[in-house]
CSV table of C-alpha atoms and ligand atoms in Angstrom, one decimal:
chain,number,residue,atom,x,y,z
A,215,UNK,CA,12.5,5.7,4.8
A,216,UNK,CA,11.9,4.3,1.1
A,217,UNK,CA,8.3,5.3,-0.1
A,218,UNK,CA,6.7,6.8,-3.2
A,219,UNK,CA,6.0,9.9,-0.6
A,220,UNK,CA,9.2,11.7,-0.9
A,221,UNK,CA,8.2,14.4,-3.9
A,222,UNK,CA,11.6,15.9,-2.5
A,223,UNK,CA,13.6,13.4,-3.8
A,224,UNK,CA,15.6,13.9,-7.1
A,225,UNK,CA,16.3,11.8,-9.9
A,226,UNK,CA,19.1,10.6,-11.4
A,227,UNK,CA,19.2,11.5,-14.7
A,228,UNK,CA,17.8,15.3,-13.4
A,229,UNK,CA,20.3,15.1,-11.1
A,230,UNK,CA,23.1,14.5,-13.3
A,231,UNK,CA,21.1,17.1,-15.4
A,232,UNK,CA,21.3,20.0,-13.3
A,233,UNK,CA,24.9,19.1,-13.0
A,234,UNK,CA,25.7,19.3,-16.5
A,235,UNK,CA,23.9,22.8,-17.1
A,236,UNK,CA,25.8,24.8,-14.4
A,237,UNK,CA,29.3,23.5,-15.2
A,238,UNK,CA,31.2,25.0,-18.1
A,239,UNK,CA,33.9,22.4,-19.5
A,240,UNK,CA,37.4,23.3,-19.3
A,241,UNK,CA,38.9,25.5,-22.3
A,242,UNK,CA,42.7,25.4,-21.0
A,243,UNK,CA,44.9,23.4,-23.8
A,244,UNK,CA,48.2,22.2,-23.4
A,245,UNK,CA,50.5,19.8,-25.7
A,246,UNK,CA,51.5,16.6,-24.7
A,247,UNK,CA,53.7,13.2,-26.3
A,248,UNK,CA,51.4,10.7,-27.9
A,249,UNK,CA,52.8,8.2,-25.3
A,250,UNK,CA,52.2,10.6,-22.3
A,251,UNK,CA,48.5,11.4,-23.4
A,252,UNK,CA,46.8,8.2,-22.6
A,253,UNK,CA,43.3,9.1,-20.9
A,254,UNK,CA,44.1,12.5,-22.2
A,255,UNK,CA,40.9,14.4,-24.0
A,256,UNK,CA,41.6,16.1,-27.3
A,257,UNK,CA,41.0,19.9,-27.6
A,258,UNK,CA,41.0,20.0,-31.3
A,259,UNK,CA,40.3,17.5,-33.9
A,260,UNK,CA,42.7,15.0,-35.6
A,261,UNK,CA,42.6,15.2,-39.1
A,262,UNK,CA,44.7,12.6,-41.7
A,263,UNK,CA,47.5,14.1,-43.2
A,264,UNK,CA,48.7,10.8,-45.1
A,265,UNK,CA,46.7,7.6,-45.7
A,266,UNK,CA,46.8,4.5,-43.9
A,267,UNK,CA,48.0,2.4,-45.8
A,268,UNK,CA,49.9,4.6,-47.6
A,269,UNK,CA,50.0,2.5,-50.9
A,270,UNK,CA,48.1,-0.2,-52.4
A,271,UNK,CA,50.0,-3.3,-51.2
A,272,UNK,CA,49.6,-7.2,-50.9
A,273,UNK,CA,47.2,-9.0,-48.8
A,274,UNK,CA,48.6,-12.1,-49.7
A,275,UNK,CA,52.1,-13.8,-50.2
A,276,UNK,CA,51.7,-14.4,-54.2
A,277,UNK,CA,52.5,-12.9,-57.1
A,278,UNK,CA,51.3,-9.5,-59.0
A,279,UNK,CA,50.0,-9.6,-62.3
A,280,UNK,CA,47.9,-7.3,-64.6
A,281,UNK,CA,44.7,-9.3,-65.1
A,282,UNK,CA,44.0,-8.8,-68.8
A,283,UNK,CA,47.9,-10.8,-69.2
A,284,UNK,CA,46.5,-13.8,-67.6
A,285,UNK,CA,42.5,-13.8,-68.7
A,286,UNK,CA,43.2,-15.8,-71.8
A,287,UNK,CA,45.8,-18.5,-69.8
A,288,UNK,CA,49.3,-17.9,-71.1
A,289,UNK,CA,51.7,-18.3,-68.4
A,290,UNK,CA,53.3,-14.9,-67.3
A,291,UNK,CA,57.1,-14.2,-66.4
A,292,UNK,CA,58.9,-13.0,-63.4
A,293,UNK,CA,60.2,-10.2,-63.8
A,294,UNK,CA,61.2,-9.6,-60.2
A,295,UNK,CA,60.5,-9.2,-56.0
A,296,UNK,CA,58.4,-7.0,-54.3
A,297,UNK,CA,58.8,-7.2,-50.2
A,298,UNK,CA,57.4,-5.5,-47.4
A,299,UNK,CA,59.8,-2.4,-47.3
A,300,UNK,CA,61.6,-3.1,-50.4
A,301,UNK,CA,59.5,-2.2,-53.7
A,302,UNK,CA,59.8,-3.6,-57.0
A,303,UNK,CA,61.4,-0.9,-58.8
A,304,UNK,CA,61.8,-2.4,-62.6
A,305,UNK,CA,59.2,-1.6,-65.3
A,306,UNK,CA,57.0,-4.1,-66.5
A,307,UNK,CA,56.4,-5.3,-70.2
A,308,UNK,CA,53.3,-7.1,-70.9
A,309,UNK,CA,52.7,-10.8,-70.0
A,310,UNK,CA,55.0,-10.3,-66.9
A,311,UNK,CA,54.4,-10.9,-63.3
A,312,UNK,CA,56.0,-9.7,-60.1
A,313,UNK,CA,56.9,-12.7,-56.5
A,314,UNK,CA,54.9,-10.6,-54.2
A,315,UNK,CA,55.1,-10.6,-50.3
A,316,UNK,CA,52.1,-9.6,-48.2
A,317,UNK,CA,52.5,-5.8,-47.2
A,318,UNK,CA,54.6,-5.1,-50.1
A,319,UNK,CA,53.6,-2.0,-52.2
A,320,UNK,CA,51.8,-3.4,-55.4
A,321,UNK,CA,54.0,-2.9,-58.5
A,322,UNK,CA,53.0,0.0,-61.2
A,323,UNK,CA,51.8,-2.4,-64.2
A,324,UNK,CA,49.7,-4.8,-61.7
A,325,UNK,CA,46.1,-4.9,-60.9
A,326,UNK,CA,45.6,-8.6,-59.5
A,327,UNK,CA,47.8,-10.6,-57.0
A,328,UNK,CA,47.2,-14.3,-56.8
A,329,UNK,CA,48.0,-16.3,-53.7
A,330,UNK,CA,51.0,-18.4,-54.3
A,331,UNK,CA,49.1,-21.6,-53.3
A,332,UNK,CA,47.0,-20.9,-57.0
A,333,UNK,CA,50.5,-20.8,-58.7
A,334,UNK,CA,52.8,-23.7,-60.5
A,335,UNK,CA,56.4,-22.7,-61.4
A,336,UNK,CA,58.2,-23.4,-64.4
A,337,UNK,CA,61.2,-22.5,-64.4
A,338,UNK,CA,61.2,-18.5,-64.6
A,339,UNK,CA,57.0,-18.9,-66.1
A,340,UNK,CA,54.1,-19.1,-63.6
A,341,UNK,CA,50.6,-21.0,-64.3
A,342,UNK,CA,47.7,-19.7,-62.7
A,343,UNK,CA,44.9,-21.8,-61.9
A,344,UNK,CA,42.5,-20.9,-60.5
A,345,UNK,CA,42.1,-17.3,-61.9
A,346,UNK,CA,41.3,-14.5,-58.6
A,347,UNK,CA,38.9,-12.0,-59.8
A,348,UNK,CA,40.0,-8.9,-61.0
A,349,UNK,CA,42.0,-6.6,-58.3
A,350,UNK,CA,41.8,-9.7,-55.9
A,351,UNK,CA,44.0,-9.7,-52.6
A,352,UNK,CA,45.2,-5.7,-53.2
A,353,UNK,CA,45.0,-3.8,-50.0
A,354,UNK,CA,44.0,-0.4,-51.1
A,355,UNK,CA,46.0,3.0,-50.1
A,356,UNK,CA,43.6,5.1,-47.8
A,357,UNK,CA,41.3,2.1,-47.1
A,358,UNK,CA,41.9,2.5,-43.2
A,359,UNK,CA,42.2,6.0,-43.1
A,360,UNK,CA,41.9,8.3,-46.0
A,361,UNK,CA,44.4,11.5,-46.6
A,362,UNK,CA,42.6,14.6,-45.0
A,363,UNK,CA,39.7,12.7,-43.4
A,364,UNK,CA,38.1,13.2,-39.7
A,365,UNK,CA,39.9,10.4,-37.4
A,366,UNK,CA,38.6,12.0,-33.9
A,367,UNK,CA,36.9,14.9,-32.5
A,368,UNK,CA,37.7,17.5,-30.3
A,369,UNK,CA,36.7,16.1,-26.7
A,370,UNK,CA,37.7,12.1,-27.5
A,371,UNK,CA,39.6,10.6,-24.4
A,372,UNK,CA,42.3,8.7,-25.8
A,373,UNK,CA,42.6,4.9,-25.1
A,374,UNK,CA,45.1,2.4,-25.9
A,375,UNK,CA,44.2,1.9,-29.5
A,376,UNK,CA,43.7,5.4,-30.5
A,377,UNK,CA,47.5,6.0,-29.3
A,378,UNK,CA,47.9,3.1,-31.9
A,379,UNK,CA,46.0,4.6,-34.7
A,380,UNK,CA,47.7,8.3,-33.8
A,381,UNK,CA,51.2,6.7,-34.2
A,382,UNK,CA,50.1,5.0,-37.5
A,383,UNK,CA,49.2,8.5,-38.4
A,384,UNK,CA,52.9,10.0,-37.3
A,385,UNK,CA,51.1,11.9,-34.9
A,386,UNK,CA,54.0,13.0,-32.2
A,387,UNK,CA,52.2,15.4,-30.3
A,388,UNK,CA,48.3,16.0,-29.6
A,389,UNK,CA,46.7,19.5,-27.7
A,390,UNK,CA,44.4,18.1,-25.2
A,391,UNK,CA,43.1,19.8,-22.0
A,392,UNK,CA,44.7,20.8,-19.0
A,393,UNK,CA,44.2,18.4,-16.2
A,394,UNK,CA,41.6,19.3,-13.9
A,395,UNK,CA,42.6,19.4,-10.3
A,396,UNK,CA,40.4,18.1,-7.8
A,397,UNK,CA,41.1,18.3,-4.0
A,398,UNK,CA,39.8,15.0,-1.6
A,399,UNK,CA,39.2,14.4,1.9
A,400,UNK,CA,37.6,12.4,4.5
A,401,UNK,CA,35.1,13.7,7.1
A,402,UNK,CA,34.0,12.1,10.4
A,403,UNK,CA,35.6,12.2,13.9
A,404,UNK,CA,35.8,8.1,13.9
A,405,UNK,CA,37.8,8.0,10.8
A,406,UNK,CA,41.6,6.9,11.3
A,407,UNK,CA,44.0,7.6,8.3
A,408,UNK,CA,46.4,4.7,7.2
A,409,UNK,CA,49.8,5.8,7.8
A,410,UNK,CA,53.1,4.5,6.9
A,411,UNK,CA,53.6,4.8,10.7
A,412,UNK,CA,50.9,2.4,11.6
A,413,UNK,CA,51.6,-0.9,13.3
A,414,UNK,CA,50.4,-4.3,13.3
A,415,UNK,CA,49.4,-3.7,16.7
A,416,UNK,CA,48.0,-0.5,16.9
A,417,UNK,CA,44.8,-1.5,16.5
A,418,UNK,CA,41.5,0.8,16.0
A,419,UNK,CA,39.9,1.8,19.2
A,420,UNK,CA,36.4,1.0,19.7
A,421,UNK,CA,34.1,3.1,16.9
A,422,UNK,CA,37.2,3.7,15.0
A,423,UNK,CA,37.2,3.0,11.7
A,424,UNK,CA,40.0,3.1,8.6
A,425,UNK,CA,39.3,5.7,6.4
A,426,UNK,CA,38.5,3.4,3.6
A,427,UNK,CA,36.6,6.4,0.7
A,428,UNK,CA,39.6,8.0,0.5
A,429,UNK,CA,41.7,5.6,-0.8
A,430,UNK,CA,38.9,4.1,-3.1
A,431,UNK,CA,38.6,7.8,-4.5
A,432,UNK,CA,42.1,8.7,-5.4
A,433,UNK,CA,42.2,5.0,-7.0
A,434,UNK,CA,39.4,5.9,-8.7
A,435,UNK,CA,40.2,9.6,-10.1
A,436,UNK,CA,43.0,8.0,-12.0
A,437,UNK,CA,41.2,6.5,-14.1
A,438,UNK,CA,39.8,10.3,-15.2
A,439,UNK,CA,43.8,11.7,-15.6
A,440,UNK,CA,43.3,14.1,-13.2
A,441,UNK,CA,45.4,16.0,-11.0
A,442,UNK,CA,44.5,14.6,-7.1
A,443,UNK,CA,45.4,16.7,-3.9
A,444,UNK,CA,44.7,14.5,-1.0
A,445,UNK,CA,43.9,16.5,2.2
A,446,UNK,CA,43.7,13.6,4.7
A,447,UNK,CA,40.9,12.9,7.2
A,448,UNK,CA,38.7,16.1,8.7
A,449,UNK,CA,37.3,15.8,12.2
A,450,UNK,CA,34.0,17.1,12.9
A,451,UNK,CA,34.3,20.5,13.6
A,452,UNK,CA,33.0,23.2,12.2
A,453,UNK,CA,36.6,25.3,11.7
A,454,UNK,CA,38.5,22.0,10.7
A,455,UNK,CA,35.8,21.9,7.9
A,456,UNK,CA,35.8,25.2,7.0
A,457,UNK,CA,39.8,25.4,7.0
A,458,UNK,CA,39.7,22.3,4.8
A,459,UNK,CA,37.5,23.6,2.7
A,460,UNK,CA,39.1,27.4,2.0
A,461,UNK,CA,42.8,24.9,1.7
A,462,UNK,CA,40.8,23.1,-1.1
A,463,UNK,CA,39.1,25.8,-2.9
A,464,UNK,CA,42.5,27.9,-2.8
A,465,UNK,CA,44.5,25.0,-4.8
A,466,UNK,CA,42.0,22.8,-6.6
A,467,UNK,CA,39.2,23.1,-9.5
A,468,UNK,CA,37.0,20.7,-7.7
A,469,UNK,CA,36.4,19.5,-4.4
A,470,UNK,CA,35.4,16.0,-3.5
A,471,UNK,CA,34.3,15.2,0.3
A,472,UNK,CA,33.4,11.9,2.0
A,473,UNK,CA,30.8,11.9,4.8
A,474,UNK,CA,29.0,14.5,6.4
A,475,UNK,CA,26.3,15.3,4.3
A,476,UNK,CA,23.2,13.4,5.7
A,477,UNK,CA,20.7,14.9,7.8
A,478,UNK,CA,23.1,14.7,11.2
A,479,UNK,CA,26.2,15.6,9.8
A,480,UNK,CA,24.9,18.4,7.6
A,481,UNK,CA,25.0,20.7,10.8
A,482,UNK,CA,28.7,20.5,10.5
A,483,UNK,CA,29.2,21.2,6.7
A,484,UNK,CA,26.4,23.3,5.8
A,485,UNK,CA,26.8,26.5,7.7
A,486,UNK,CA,30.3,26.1,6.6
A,487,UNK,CA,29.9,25.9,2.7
A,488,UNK,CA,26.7,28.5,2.6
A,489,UNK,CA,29.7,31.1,3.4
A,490,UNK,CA,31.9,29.3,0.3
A,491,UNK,CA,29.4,29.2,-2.4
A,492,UNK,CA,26.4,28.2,-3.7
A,493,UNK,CA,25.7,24.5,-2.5
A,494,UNK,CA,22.5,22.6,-2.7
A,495,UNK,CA,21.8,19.5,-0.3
A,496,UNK,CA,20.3,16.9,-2.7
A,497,UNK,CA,18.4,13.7,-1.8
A,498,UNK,CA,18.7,11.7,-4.7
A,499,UNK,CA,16.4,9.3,-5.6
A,500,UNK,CA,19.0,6.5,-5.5
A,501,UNK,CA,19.7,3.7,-3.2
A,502,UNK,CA,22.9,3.7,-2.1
A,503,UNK,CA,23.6,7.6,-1.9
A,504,UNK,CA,20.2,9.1,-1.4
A,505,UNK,CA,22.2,12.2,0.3
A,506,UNK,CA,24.5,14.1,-2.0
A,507,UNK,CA,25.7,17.7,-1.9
A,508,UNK,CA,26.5,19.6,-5.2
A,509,UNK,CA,27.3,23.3,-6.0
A,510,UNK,CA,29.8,26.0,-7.1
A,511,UNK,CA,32.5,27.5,-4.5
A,512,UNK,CA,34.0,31.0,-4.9
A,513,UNK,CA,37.6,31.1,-5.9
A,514,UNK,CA,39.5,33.5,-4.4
A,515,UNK,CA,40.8,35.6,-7.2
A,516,UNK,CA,44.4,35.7,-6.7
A,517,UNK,CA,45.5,33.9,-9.7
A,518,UNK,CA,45.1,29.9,-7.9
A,519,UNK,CA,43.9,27.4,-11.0
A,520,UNK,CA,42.3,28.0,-14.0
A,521,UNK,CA,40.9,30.8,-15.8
A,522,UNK,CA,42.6,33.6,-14.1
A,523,UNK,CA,41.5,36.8,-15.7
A,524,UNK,CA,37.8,35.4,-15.4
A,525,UNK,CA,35.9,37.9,-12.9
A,526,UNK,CA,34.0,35.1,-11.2
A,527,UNK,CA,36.1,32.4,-10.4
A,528,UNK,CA,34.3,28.9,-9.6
A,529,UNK,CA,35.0,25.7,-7.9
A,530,UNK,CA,32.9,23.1,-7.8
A,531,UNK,CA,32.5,21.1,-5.1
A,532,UNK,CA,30.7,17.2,-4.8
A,533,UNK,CA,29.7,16.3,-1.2
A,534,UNK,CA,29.7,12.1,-0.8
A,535,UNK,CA,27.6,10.3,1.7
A,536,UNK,CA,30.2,8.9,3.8
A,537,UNK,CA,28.9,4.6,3.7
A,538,UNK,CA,32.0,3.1,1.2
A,539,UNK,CA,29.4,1.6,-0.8
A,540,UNK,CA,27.4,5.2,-1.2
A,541,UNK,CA,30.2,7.1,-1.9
A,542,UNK,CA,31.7,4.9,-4.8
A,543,UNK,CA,28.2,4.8,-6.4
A,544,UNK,CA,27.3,8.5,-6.4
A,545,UNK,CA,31.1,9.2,-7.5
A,546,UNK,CA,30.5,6.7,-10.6
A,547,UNK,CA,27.0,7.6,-11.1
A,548,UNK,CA,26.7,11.1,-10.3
A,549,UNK,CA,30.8,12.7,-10.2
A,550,UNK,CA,32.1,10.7,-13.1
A,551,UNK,CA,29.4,12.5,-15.8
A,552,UNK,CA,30.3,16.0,-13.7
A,553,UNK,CA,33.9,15.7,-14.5
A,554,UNK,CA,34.4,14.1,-17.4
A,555,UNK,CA,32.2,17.2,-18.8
A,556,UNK,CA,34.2,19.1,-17.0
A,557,UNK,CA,37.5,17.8,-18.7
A,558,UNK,CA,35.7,17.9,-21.9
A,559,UNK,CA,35.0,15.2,-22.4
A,560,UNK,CA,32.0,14.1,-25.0
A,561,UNK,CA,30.9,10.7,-24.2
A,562,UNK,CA,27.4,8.8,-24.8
A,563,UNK,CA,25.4,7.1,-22.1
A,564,UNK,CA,25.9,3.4,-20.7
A,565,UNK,CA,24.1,0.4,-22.7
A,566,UNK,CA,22.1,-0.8,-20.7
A,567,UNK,CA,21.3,-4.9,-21.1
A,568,UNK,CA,18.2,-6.2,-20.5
A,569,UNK,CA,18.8,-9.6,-18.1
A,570,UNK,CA,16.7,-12.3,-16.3
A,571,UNK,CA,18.1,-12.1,-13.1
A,572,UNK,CA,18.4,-15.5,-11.4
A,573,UNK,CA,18.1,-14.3,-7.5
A,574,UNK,CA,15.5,-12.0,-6.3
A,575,UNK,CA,16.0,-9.0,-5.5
A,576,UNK,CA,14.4,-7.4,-2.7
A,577,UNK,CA,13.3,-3.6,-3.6
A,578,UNK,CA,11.1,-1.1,-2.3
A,579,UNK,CA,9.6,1.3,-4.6
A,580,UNK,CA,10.8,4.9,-4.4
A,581,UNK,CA,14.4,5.6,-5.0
A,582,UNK,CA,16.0,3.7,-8.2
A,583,UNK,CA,18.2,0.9,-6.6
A,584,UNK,CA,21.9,0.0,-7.8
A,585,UNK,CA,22.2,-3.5,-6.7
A,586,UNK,CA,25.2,-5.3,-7.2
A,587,UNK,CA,25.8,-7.7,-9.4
A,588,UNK,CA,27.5,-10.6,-11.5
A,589,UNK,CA,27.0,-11.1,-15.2
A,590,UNK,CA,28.2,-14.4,-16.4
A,591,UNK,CA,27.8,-16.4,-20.0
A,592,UNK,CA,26.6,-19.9,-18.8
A,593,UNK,CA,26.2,-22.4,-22.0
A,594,UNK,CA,25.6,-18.8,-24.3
A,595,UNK,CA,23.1,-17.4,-21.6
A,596,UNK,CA,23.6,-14.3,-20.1
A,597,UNK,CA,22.9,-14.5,-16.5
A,598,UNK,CA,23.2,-12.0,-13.5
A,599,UNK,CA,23.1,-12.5,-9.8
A,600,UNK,CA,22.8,-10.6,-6.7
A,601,UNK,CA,26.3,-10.5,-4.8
A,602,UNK,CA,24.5,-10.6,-1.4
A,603,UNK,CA,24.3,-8.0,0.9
A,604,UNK,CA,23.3,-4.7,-0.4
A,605,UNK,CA,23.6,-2.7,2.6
A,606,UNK,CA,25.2,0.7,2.0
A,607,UNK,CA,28.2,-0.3,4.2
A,608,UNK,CA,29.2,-3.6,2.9
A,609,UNK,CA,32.2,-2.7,0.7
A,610,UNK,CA,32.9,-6.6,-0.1
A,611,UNK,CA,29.6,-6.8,-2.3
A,612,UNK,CA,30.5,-4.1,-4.5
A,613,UNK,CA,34.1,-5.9,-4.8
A,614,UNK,CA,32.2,-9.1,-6.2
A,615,UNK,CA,30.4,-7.5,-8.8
A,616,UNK,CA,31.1,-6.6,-12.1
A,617,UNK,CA,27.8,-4.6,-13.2
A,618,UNK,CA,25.0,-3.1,-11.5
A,619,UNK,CA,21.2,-4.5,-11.7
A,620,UNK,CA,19.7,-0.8,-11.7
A,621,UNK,CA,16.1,-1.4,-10.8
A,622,UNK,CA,13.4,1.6,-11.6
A,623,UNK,CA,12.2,4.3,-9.1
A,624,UNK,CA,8.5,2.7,-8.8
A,625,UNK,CA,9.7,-1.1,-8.9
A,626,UNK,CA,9.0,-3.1,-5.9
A,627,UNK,CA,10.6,-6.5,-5.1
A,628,UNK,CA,12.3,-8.3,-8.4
A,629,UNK,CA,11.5,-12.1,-8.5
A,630,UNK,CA,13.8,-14.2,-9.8
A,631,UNK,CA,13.8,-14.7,-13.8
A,632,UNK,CA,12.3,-12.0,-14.0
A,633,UNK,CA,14.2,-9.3,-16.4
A,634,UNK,CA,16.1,-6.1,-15.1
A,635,UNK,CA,18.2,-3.7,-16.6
A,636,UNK,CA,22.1,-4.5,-16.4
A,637,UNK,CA,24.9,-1.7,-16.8
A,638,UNK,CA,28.3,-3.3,-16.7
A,639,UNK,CA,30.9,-1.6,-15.0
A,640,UNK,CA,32.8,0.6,-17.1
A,641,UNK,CA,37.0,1.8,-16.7
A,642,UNK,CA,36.0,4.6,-14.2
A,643,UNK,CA,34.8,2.1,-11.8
A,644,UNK,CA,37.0,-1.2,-12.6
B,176,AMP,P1,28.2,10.0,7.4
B,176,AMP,O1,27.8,10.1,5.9
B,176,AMP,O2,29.4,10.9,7.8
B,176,AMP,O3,27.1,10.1,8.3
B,176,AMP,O4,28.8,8.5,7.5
B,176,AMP,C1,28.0,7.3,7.3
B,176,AMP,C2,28.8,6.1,7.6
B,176,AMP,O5,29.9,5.9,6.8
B,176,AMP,C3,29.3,6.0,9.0
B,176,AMP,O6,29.2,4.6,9.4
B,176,AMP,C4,30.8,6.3,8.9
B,176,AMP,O7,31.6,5.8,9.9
B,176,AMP,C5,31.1,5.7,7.5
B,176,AMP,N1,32.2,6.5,6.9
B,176,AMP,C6,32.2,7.8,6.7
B,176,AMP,N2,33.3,8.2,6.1
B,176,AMP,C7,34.0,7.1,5.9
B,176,AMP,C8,35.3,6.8,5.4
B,176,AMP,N3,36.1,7.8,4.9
B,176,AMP,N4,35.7,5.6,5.3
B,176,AMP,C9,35.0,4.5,5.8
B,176,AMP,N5,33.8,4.7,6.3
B,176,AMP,C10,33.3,6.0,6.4
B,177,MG,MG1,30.3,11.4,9.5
């Protein structure tokens, strides 16, 4: 039921809150390649031990000149070539002038480089016309990245372009943290794995249904460079569930489950985890994924994971509702913050746009909704739409969309054109 009368129900951000302050982020470090450590988080920070560029050099293909030779218009004289890779290495005299090439390191003697479109030839004398103002067209060393400055701090995950800007660095190898292993599986007696065994024709029987959150998960975890351990599809019963669970705690550093952990289900998994840890059944004020299940699960201490010698060894476990579209959004919304913490990651909050909305949107007040939604540029308008059916089940609708339309707790029904807060979908999710 969606009403303002549920004082029970928690909120996001608290949620994610809570979270946050019982986790302690990963302190294991190992080294990896620069080209292996894509997605990778940093345990120490990168400092600059040359500069980028390394010397002043050309922005333009031209010539180098001092500019006090050339402020009273005499014509100067080559003396020489300068190319990318191949330096000038004469000495100049005064009233002489250097063929530059863009990229090439800007001769000792030289202040100013022209553009060679500026320039007539006579013979071995060049005329400049017009005069660049003083220093023109120099790239200068350090101007990117200066000798011993900050480039990233610890707890950066590394994308594409920082493996760029390491390697422009000469940085070989970087100590980021261990991977965090995280153990998934699928709960619910109507769940049927896809095998490679399966056949065209072995078709579900009647209330069977694919195990689809598993899947989506795994896909989904590598996006975090974490270490997955898939343990399948577990029917409902309470020793299956309990074996599953002492199999995942034994081997992993986190525990993600799929289903199970609404009001009828939680018979099952409940009893079960109460002996494992410390677990609390949230409802979250959310729509999807009002149940959610979140706590810490006792290691056994015989050396499994992480942290060895530490007395209290913890695992931390994230119960999903088991509706496709509810698990994916309390993953992104609610997991995703958990572990990238975990990993150590340090990362800022979503923007969030603010967007007429060109369908509307029905709402009850209560639980903040994430709708589904497209943003498109029409004619330099930003526009979003509903992609249609926002039941909890109806995986296709989340496909379509490419942000969410997050409406507040309290909001009731959205009209159309009416404004609404847009949070694109970010890599975790796409
Ligand atoms: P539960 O949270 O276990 O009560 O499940 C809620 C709904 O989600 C039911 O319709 C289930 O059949 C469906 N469901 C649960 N787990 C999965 C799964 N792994 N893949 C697809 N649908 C699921
Ligand atoms: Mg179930």
């Amino acid at each position: 039921m969606d009403s303002c009368s549920q004082p029970e129900l928690l909120p996001v951000n608290q949620a994610i809150a809570l979270m946050l302050e019982a986790i302690t982020p990963i302190t294991d470090t190992e080294s990896v390649d620069l080209a292996a450590s894509l997605d990778r988080v940093l345990a120490a920070p990168i400092y600059s031990a040359i500069n980028v560029p390394g010397h002043d050099n050309s922005a333009m293909d031209g010539y180098a000149f001092l500019y006090a030779d050339a402020a009273n218009n005499t014509p100067l004289r080559l003396a020489g070539h300068a190319l990318a890779g191949h330096p000038f290495k004469g000495e100049l005299k005064t009233g002489e002038c250097v063929r530059i090439m863009t990229g090439a390191v800007v001769p000792a003697g030289t202040d100013t480089v022209v553009m060679q479109e500026n320039v007539n030839i006579t013979g071995d004398k060049i005329d400049i016309n017009p005069l660049p103002k003083p220093e023109a067209n120099i790239r200068r060393a350090g101007e990117d990245i200066a000798i011993d400055s900050l480039v990233f701090e610890t707890g950066k995950r590394i994308s594409p372009i920082d493996i760029g800007l390491l390697a422009s660095l000469g940085i070989a190898e970087l100590n980021v943290f261990k991977r965090i292993k995280v153990a998934v599986f699928s709960t619910g007696d109507e769940l049927k794995p896809l095998t490679q065994t399966l056949q065209a024709g072995d078709n579900l029987q009647v209330g069977e249904v694919y195990d689809s959150n598993r899947p989506t998960l795994i896909a989904l975890l590598s996006r975090l460079a974490v270490d997955v351990i898939d343990l399948g599809c577990i029917a409902d019963d309470p020793e299956k569930i309990a074996d599953a669970f002492e199999s995942a705690i034994a081997q992993a550093d986190v525990v993600i489950s799929s289903g199970g952990v609404s009001v009828g289900d939680a018979d099952y998994t409940k009893p079960v985890l109460e002996k494992l840890g410390n677990i609390n059944f949230w409802k979250v004020a959310m729509k999807p994924g009002k149940p959610f299940a979140f706590g810490a699960l006792r290691k056994k201490t015989s050396g499994e994971g992480h942290k060895k010698n530490s007395a209290e060894q913890k695992g931390w476990f994230f119960g999903l509702p088991g509706n496709p579209v509810s698990s994916v959004v309390t993953y992104h919304q609610l997991v995703v913050p958990a572990l990238r913490y975990l990993a150590g990651e340090v990362f800022e909050d979503a923007p969030v746009l603010s967007i007429a909305t060109q369908t509307p949107l029905k709402k009850q007040p209560g639980r903040a909704d994430y709708q589904r939604g497209k943003l498109i540029t029409d004619d330099g308008e930003n526009k979003v739409t509903t992609t249609g059916n926002q039941s909890s089940g109806v995986l296709s609708s989340l496909a379509q969309a490419n942000c969410y339309l997050v409406l507040e707790q309290e909001r009731a029904s959205v009209a159309a054109g009416e404004k609404v807060n847009v949070v694109l979908f970010d890599r975790f999710l796409q």
